[in-house]
mmCIF file of C-alpha atoms in Angstrom:
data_model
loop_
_atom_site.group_PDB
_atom_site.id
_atom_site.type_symbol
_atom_site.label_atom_id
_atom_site.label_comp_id
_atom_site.label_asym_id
_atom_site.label_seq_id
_atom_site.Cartn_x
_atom_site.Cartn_y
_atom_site.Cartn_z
ATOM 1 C CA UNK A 1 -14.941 -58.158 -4.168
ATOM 2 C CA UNK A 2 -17.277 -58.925 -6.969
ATOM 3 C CA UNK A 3 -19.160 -55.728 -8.027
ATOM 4 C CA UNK A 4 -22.484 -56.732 -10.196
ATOM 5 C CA UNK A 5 -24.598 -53.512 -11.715
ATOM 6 C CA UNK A 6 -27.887 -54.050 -13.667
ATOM 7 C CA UNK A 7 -29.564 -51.754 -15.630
ATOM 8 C CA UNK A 8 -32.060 -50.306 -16.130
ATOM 9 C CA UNK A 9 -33.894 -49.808 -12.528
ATOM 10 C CA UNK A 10 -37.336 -50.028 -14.334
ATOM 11 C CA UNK A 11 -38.625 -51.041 -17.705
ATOM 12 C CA UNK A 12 -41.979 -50.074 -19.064
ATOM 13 C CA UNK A 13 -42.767 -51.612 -22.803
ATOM 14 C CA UNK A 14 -46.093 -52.696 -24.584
ATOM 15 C CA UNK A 15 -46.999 -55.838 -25.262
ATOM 16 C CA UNK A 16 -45.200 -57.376 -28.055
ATOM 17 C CA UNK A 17 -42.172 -55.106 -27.701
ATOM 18 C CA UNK A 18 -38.919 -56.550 -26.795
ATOM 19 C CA UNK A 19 -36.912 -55.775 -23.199
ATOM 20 C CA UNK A 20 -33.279 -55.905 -22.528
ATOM 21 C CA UNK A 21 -31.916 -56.083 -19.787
ATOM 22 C CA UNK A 22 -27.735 -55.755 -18.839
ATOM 23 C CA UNK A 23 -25.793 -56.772 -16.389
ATOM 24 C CA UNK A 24 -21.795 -55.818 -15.714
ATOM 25 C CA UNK A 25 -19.633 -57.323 -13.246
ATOM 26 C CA UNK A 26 -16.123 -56.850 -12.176
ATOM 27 C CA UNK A 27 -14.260 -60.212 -11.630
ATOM 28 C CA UNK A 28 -13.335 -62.032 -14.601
ATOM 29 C CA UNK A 29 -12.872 -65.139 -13.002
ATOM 30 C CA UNK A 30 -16.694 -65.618 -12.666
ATOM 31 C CA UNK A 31 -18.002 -68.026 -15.005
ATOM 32 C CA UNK A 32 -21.699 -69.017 -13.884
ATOM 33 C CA UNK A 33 -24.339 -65.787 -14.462
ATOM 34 C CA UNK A 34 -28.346 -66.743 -13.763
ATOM 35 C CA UNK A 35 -31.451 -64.988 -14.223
ATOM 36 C CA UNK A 36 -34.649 -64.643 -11.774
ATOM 37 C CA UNK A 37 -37.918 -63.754 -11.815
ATOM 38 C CA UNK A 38 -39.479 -62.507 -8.617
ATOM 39 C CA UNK A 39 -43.795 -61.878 -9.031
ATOM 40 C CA UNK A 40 -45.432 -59.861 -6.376
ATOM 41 C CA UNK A 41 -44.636 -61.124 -2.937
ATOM 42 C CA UNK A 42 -42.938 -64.601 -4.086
ATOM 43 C CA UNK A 43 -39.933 -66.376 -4.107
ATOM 44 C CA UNK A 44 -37.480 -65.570 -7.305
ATOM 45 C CA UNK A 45 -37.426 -68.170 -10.128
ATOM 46 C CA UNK A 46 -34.756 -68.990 -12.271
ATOM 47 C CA UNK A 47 -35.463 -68.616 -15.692
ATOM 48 C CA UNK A 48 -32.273 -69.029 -17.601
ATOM 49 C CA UNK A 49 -28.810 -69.466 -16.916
ATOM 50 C CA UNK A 50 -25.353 -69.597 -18.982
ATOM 51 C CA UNK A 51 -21.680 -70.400 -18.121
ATOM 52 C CA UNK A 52 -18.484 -68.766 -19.326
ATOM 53 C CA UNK A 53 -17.958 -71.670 -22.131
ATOM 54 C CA UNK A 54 -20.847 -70.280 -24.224
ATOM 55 C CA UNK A 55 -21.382 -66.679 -25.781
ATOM 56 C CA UNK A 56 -25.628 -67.242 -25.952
ATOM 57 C CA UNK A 57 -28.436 -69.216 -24.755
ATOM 58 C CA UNK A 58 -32.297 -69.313 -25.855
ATOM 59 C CA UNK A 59 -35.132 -70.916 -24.040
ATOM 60 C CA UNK A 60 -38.001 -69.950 -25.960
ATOM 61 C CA UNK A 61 -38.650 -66.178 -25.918
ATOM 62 C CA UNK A 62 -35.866 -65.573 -23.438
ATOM 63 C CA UNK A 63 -32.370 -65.144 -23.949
ATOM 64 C CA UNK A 64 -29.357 -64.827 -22.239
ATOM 65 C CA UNK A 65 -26.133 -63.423 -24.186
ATOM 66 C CA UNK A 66 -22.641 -62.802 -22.280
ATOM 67 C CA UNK A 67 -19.634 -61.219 -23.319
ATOM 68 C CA UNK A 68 -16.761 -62.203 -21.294
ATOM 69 C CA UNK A 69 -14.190 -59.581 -22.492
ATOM 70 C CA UNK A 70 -16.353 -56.651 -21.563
ATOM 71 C CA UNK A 71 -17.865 -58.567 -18.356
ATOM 72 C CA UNK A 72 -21.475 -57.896 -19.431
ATOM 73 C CA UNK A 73 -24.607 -60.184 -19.712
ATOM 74 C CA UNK A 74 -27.895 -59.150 -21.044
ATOM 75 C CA UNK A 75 -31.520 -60.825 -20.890
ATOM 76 C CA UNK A 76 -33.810 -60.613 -23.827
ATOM 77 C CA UNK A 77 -37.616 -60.852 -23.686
ATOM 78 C CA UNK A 78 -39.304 -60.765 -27.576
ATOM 79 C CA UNK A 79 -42.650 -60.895 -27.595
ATOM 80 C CA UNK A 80 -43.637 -59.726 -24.297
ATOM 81 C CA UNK A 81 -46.584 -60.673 -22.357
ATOM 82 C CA UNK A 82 -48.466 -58.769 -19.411
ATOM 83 C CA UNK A 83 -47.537 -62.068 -17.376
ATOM 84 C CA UNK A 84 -43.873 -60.991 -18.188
ATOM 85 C CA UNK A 85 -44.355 -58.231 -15.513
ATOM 86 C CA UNK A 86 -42.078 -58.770 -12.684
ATOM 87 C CA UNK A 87 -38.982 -57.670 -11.386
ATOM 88 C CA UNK A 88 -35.896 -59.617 -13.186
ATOM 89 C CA UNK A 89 -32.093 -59.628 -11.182
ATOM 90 C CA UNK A 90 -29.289 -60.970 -12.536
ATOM 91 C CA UNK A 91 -26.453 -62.766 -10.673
ATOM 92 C CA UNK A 92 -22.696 -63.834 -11.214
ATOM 93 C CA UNK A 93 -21.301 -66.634 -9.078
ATOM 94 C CA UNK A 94 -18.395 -65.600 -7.503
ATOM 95 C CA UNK A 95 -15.241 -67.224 -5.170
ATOM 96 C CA UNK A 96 -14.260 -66.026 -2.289
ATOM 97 C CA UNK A 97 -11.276 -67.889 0.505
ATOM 98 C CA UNK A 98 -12.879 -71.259 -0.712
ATOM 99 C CA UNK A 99 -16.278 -70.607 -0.564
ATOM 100 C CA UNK A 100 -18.537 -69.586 -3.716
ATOM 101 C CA UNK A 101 -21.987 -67.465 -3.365
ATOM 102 C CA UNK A 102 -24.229 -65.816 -5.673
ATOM 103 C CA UNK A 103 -23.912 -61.531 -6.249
ATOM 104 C CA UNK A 104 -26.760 -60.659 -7.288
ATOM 105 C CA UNK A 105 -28.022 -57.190 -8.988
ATOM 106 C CA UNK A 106 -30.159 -54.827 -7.519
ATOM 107 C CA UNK A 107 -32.977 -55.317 -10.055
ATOM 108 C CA UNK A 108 -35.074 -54.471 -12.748
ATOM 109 C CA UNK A 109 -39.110 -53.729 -12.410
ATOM 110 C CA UNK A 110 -40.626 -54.998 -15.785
ATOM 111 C CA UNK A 111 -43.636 -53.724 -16.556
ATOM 112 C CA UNK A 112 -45.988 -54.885 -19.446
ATOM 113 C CA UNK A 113 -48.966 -52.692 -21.012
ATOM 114 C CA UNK A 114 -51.551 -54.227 -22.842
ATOM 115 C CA UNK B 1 -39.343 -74.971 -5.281
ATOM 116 C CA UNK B 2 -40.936 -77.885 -4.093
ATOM 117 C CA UNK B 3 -37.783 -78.920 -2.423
ATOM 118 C CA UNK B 4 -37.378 -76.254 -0.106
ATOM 119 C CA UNK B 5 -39.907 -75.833 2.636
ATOM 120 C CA UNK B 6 -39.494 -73.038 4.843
ATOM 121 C CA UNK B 7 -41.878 -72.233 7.924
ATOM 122 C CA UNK B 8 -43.235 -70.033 9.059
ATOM 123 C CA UNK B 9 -44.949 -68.504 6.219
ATOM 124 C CA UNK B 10 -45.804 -65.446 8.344
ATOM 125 C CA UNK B 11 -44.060 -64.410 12.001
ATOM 126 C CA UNK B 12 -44.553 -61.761 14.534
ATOM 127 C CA UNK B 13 -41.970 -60.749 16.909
ATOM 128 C CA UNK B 14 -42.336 -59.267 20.436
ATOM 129 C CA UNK B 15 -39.450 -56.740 21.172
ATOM 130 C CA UNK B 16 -36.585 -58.085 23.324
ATOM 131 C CA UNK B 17 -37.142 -61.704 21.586
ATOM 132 C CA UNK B 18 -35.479 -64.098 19.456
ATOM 133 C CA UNK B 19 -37.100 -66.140 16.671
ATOM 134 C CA UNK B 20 -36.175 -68.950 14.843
ATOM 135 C CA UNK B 21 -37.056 -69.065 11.023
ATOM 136 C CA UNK B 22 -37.196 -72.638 9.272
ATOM 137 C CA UNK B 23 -35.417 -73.787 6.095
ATOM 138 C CA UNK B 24 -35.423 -77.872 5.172
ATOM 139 C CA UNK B 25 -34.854 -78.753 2.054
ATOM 140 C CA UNK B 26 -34.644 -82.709 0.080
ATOM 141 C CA UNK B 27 -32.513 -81.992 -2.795
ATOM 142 C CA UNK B 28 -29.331 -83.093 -1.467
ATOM 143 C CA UNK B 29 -28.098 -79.920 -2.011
ATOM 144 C CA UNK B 30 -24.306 -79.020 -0.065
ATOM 145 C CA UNK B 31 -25.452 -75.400 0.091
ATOM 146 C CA UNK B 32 -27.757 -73.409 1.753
ATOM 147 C CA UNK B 33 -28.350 -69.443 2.052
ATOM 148 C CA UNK B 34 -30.352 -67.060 3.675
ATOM 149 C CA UNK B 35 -31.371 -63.763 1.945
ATOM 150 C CA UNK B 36 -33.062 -60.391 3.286
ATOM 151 C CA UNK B 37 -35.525 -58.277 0.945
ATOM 152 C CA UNK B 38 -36.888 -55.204 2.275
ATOM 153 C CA UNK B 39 -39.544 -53.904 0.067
ATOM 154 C CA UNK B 40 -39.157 -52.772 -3.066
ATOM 155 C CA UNK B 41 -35.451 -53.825 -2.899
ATOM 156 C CA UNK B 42 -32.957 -56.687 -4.071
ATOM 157 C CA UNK B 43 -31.410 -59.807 -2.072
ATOM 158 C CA UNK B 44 -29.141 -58.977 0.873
ATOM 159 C CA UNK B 45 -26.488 -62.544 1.941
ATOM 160 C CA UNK B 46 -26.873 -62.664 5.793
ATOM 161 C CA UNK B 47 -25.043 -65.881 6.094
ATOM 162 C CA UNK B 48 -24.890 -69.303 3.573
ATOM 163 C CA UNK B 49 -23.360 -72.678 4.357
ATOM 164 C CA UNK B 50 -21.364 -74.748 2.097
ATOM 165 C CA UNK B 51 -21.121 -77.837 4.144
ATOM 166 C CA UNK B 52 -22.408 -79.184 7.463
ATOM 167 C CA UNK B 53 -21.056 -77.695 10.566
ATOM 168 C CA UNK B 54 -19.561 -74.469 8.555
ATOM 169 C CA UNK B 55 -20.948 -71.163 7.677
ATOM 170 C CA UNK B 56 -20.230 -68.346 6.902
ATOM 171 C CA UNK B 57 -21.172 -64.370 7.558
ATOM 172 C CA UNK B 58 -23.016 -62.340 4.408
ATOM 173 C CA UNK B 59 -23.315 -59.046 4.020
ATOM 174 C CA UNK B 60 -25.474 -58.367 6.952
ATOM 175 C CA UNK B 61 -24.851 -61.119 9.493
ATOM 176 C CA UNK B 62 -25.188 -58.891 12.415
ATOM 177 C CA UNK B 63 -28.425 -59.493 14.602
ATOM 178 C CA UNK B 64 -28.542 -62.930 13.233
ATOM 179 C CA UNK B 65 -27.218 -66.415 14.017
ATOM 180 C CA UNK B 66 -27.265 -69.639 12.345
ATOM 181 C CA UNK B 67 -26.467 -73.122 12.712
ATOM 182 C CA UNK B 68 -25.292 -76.230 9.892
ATOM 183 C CA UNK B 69 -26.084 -79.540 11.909
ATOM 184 C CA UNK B 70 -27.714 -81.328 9.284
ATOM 185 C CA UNK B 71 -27.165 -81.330 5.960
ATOM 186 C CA UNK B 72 -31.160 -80.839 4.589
ATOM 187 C CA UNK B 73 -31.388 -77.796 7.417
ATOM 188 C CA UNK B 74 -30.344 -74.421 8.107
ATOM 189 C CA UNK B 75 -32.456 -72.375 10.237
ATOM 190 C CA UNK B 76 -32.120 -68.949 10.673
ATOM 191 C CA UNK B 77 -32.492 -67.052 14.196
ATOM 192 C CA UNK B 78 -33.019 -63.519 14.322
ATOM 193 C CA UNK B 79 -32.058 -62.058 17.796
ATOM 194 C CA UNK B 80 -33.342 -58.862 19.856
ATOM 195 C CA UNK B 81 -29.697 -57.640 18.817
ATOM 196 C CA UNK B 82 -31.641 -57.167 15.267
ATOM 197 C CA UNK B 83 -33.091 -53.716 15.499
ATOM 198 C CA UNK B 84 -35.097 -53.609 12.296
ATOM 199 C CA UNK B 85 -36.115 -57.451 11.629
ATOM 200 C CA UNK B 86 -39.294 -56.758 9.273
ATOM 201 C CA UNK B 87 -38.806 -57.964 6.028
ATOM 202 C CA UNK B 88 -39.010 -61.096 3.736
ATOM 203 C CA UNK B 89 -36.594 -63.821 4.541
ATOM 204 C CA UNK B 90 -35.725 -66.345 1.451
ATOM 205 C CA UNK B 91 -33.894 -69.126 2.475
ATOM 206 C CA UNK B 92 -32.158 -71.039 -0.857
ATOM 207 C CA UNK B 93 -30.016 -74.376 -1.681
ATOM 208 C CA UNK B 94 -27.517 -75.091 -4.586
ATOM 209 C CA UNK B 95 -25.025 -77.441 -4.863
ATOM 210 C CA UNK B 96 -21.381 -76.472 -4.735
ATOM 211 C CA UNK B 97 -21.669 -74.493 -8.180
ATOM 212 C CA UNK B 98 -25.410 -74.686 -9.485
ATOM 213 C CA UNK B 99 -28.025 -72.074 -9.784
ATOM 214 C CA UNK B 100 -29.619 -71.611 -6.224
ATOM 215 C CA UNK B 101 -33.366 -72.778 -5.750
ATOM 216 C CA UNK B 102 -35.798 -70.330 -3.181
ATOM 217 C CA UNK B 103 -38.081 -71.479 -0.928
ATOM 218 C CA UNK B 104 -41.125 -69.822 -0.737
ATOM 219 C CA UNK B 105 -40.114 -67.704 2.508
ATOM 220 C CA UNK B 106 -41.064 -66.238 5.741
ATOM 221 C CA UNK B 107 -42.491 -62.630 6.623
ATOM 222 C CA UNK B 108 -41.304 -61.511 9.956
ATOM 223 C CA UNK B 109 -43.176 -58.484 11.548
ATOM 224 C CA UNK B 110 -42.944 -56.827 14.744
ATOM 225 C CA UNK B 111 -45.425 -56.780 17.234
#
Protein backbone atom coordinates (compact mmCIF):
# COMPACT_ATOMS: atom_id res chain seq x y z
CA UNK A 1 0.00 0.00 0.00
CA UNK A 2 0.74 3.64 -0.26
CA UNK A 3 3.68 4.56 2.07
CA UNK A 4 3.73 8.60 2.71
CA UNK A 5 6.93 9.96 4.96
CA UNK A 6 7.23 13.69 5.92
CA UNK A 7 10.00 15.32 7.18
CA UNK A 8 11.14 16.92 9.35
CA UNK A 9 9.19 15.86 12.77
CA UNK A 10 9.64 19.50 14.07
CA UNK A 11 10.65 22.83 12.67
CA UNK A 12 11.79 25.73 14.74
CA UNK A 13 12.66 29.10 12.54
CA UNK A 14 12.42 32.94 13.34
CA UNK A 15 10.19 35.06 12.04
CA UNK A 16 10.83 36.00 8.57
CA UNK A 17 12.82 32.85 7.80
CA UNK A 18 11.55 30.46 5.32
CA UNK A 19 10.31 26.56 6.23
CA UNK A 20 10.27 23.60 4.02
CA UNK A 21 8.69 21.00 4.45
CA UNK A 22 8.92 17.32 2.23
CA UNK A 23 6.92 14.78 1.69
CA UNK A 24 7.79 11.18 -0.23
CA UNK A 25 5.41 8.63 -1.16
CA UNK A 26 5.60 5.31 -2.77
CA UNK A 27 2.83 4.78 -5.44
CA UNK A 28 3.24 6.55 -8.55
CA UNK A 29 -0.13 6.29 -9.57
CA UNK A 30 -1.19 8.97 -7.00
CA UNK A 31 -1.91 12.15 -8.53
CA UNK A 32 -3.83 14.44 -5.89
CA UNK A 33 -1.24 15.60 -2.78
CA UNK A 34 -2.92 18.36 -0.13
CA UNK A 35 -1.64 20.27 2.64
CA UNK A 36 -3.21 20.94 6.30
CA UNK A 37 -2.89 23.00 8.97
CA UNK A 38 -3.96 21.73 12.36
CA UNK A 39 -3.77 24.86 15.42
CA UNK A 40 -3.92 23.73 18.95
CA UNK A 41 -6.85 21.48 19.60
CA UNK A 42 -8.74 22.14 16.09
CA UNK A 43 -9.76 20.60 13.13
CA UNK A 44 -6.93 20.53 10.15
CA UNK A 45 -7.34 23.10 7.33
CA UNK A 46 -6.40 22.78 3.95
CA UNK A 47 -4.18 25.26 2.82
CA UNK A 48 -2.99 24.29 -0.59
CA UNK A 49 -3.30 21.54 -2.83
CA UNK A 50 -1.76 20.37 -6.36
CA UNK A 51 -2.44 17.49 -8.83
CA UNK A 52 -0.02 15.39 -10.86
CA UNK A 53 -0.63 17.72 -14.15
CA UNK A 54 1.35 20.59 -12.57
CA UNK A 55 5.07 20.72 -11.24
CA UNK A 56 4.19 24.05 -8.69
CA UNK A 57 1.55 25.99 -7.11
CA UNK A 58 1.63 29.45 -5.08
CA UNK A 59 -1.08 30.91 -2.97
CA UNK A 60 0.46 33.81 -1.53
CA UNK A 61 3.37 32.98 0.81
CA UNK A 62 2.75 29.26 0.51
CA UNK A 63 3.83 26.93 -1.95
CA UNK A 64 3.46 23.62 -2.96
CA UNK A 65 6.14 22.04 -5.51
CA UNK A 66 5.96 18.17 -6.59
CA UNK A 67 8.21 16.12 -8.42
CA UNK A 68 6.60 13.16 -9.82
CA UNK A 69 9.72 11.17 -10.91
CA UNK A 70 11.25 11.16 -7.48
CA UNK A 71 7.64 10.92 -5.70
CA UNK A 72 8.35 13.93 -3.45
CA UNK A 73 6.29 17.12 -2.58
CA UNK A 74 7.48 19.93 -0.51
CA UNK A 75 5.60 23.00 1.23
CA UNK A 76 7.20 26.36 1.36
CA UNK A 77 6.45 29.08 3.93
CA UNK A 78 8.59 32.64 3.08
CA UNK A 79 8.07 35.08 5.30
CA UNK A 80 6.94 33.37 8.31
CA UNK A 81 4.68 34.61 10.89
CA UNK A 82 4.23 33.51 14.69
CA UNK A 83 0.51 32.71 13.49
CA UNK A 84 2.31 30.23 11.07
CA UNK A 85 2.89 28.00 14.19
CA UNK A 86 1.08 24.82 13.85
CA UNK A 87 1.59 21.44 12.96
CA UNK A 88 1.48 21.00 8.91
CA UNK A 89 0.78 17.05 7.35
CA UNK A 90 0.85 16.33 4.04
CA UNK A 91 -1.32 13.77 2.18
CA UNK A 92 -1.38 11.77 -1.22
CA UNK A 93 -4.69 10.41 -2.44
CA UNK A 94 -4.43 7.02 -3.09
CA UNK A 95 -6.70 3.88 -4.83
CA UNK A 96 -7.31 1.02 -3.39
CA UNK A 97 -10.06 -2.20 -4.89
CA UNK A 98 -12.24 0.83 -6.11
CA UNK A 99 -12.24 2.95 -3.37
CA UNK A 100 -9.85 6.15 -2.97
CA UNK A 101 -8.80 7.68 0.64
CA UNK A 102 -6.41 10.14 1.78
CA UNK A 103 -2.61 8.83 3.39
CA UNK A 104 -1.66 11.20 5.23
CA UNK A 105 1.95 11.98 6.93
CA UNK A 106 2.71 11.81 10.35
CA UNK A 107 3.45 15.54 10.70
CA UNK A 108 5.44 18.41 11.14
CA UNK A 109 5.33 20.83 14.46
CA UNK A 110 6.10 24.41 13.09
CA UNK A 111 7.19 26.61 15.39
CA UNK A 112 7.67 30.45 14.90
CA UNK A 113 9.96 32.80 17.21
CA UNK A 114 9.48 36.29 17.26
CA UNK B 1 -15.87 23.80 7.83
CA UNK B 2 -19.10 25.19 8.10
CA UNK B 3 -20.51 22.26 6.30
CA UNK B 4 -19.69 19.65 8.57
CA UNK B 5 -21.28 19.64 11.97
CA UNK B 6 -20.29 17.05 14.25
CA UNK B 7 -21.76 16.60 17.92
CA UNK B 8 -20.84 16.13 20.54
CA UNK B 9 -18.17 18.58 20.98
CA UNK B 10 -17.08 16.86 24.21
CA UNK B 11 -18.18 13.02 25.46
CA UNK B 12 -17.61 10.93 28.46
CA UNK B 13 -17.87 7.29 28.44
CA UNK B 14 -18.80 4.89 31.30
CA UNK B 15 -16.85 1.52 30.96
CA UNK B 16 -18.83 -1.39 29.46
CA UNK B 17 -20.77 1.29 27.12
CA UNK B 18 -21.22 2.21 23.66
CA UNK B 19 -21.42 5.77 22.29
CA UNK B 20 -22.48 7.17 19.29
CA UNK B 21 -20.44 10.18 17.81
CA UNK B 22 -22.28 12.56 15.21
CA UNK B 23 -21.11 13.62 11.73
CA UNK B 24 -23.83 15.57 9.22
CA UNK B 25 -22.63 17.37 6.74
CA UNK B 26 -24.61 19.76 3.58
CA UNK B 27 -22.08 19.76 0.95
CA UNK B 28 -23.34 17.04 -1.08
CA UNK B 29 -20.32 15.42 -0.64
CA UNK B 30 -20.27 11.22 -1.77
CA UNK B 31 -17.61 10.72 0.90
CA UNK B 32 -17.29 10.68 4.36
CA UNK B 33 -14.37 9.58 6.90
CA UNK B 34 -13.67 9.21 10.32
CA UNK B 35 -10.15 9.89 11.74
CA UNK B 36 -8.46 9.14 15.29
CA UNK B 37 -5.70 11.62 16.80
CA UNK B 38 -4.20 10.75 19.97
CA UNK B 39 -2.20 13.56 21.27
CA UNK B 40 0.60 14.82 19.91
CA UNK B 41 0.12 12.42 16.93
CA UNK B 42 -1.16 12.33 13.17
CA UNK B 43 -4.63 11.05 11.61
CA UNK B 44 -5.41 7.34 12.02
CA UNK B 45 -8.55 5.99 8.99
CA UNK B 46 -10.96 3.95 11.23
CA UNK B 47 -13.48 3.54 8.53
CA UNK B 48 -14.71 6.13 5.39
CA UNK B 49 -17.68 5.69 3.07
CA UNK B 50 -17.75 6.35 -0.52
CA UNK B 51 -21.39 5.96 -1.15
CA UNK B 52 -24.58 5.30 0.83
CA UNK B 53 -25.04 1.93 2.28
CA UNK B 54 -21.10 1.01 1.79
CA UNK B 55 -18.11 1.42 3.92
CA UNK B 56 -15.31 0.44 4.42
CA UNK B 57 -12.64 -0.63 7.39
CA UNK B 58 -9.40 1.93 8.01
CA UNK B 59 -6.58 1.27 9.65
CA UNK B 60 -8.03 0.79 13.02
CA UNK B 61 -11.64 -0.28 12.57
CA UNK B 62 -11.62 -2.58 15.45
CA UNK B 63 -13.80 -1.41 18.53
CA UNK B 64 -15.76 0.67 16.18
CA UNK B 65 -18.83 0.42 13.95
CA UNK B 66 -20.44 2.57 11.50
CA UNK B 67 -23.33 2.95 9.41
CA UNK B 68 -24.01 4.88 5.56
CA UNK B 69 -27.94 5.33 5.53
CA UNK B 70 -28.04 8.70 4.37
CA UNK B 71 -26.02 10.35 2.23
CA UNK B 72 -25.32 13.88 4.50
CA UNK B 73 -24.58 11.28 7.67
CA UNK B 74 -22.16 8.98 8.99
CA UNK B 75 -22.04 8.49 12.59
CA UNK B 76 -19.52 6.83 14.29
CA UNK B 77 -20.12 4.30 17.36
CA UNK B 78 -17.43 3.41 19.54
CA UNK B 79 -18.19 0.10 21.45
CA UNK B 80 -17.00 -1.32 25.01
CA UNK B 81 -14.96 -3.71 22.56
CA UNK B 82 -12.74 -0.30 22.25
CA UNK B 83 -10.30 -0.57 25.09
CA UNK B 84 -8.59 2.79 24.83
CA UNK B 85 -11.39 5.22 23.27
CA UNK B 86 -9.86 8.71 24.55
CA UNK B 87 -8.85 10.75 21.90
CA UNK B 88 -10.03 13.36 19.27
CA UNK B 89 -12.38 12.05 16.68
CA UNK B 90 -12.47 14.18 13.19
CA UNK B 91 -15.07 13.18 11.09
CA UNK B 92 -14.42 14.62 7.18
CA UNK B 93 -16.33 14.72 3.61
CA UNK B 94 -14.88 14.96 0.00
CA UNK B 95 -16.28 14.14 -3.03
CA UNK B 96 -15.12 11.13 -4.98
CA UNK B 97 -11.55 12.77 -5.62
CA UNK B 98 -11.41 16.31 -3.84
CA UNK B 99 -9.48 17.49 -0.90
CA UNK B 100 -11.40 16.29 2.31
CA UNK B 101 -13.09 19.07 4.56
CA UNK B 102 -12.95 18.41 8.81
CA UNK B 103 -15.48 19.05 11.00
CA UNK B 104 -14.65 20.55 14.02
CA UNK B 105 -14.74 17.13 16.09
CA UNK B 106 -15.58 15.33 19.18
CA UNK B 107 -13.40 14.59 22.43
CA UNK B 108 -14.31 11.33 23.93
CA UNK B 109 -13.06 10.67 27.56
CA UNK B 110 -13.59 7.99 29.92
CA UNK B 111 -15.33 8.22 32.96
Amino acid sequence: GENVEQHPSTLSVQEGDSAVIKCTYSDSASNYFPWYKQELGKRPQLIIDIRSNVGEKKDQRIAVTLNKTAKHFSLHITETQPEDSAVYFCAVLTYSGGYNKLIFGAGTRLAVHP
Amino acid sequence: DGGITQSPKYLFRKEGQNVTLSCEQNLNHDAMYWYRQDPGQGLRLIYYSQIVNDFQKGDIAEGYSVSREKKESFPLTVTSAQKNPTAFYLCASSFKEGPQHFGDGTRLSIL
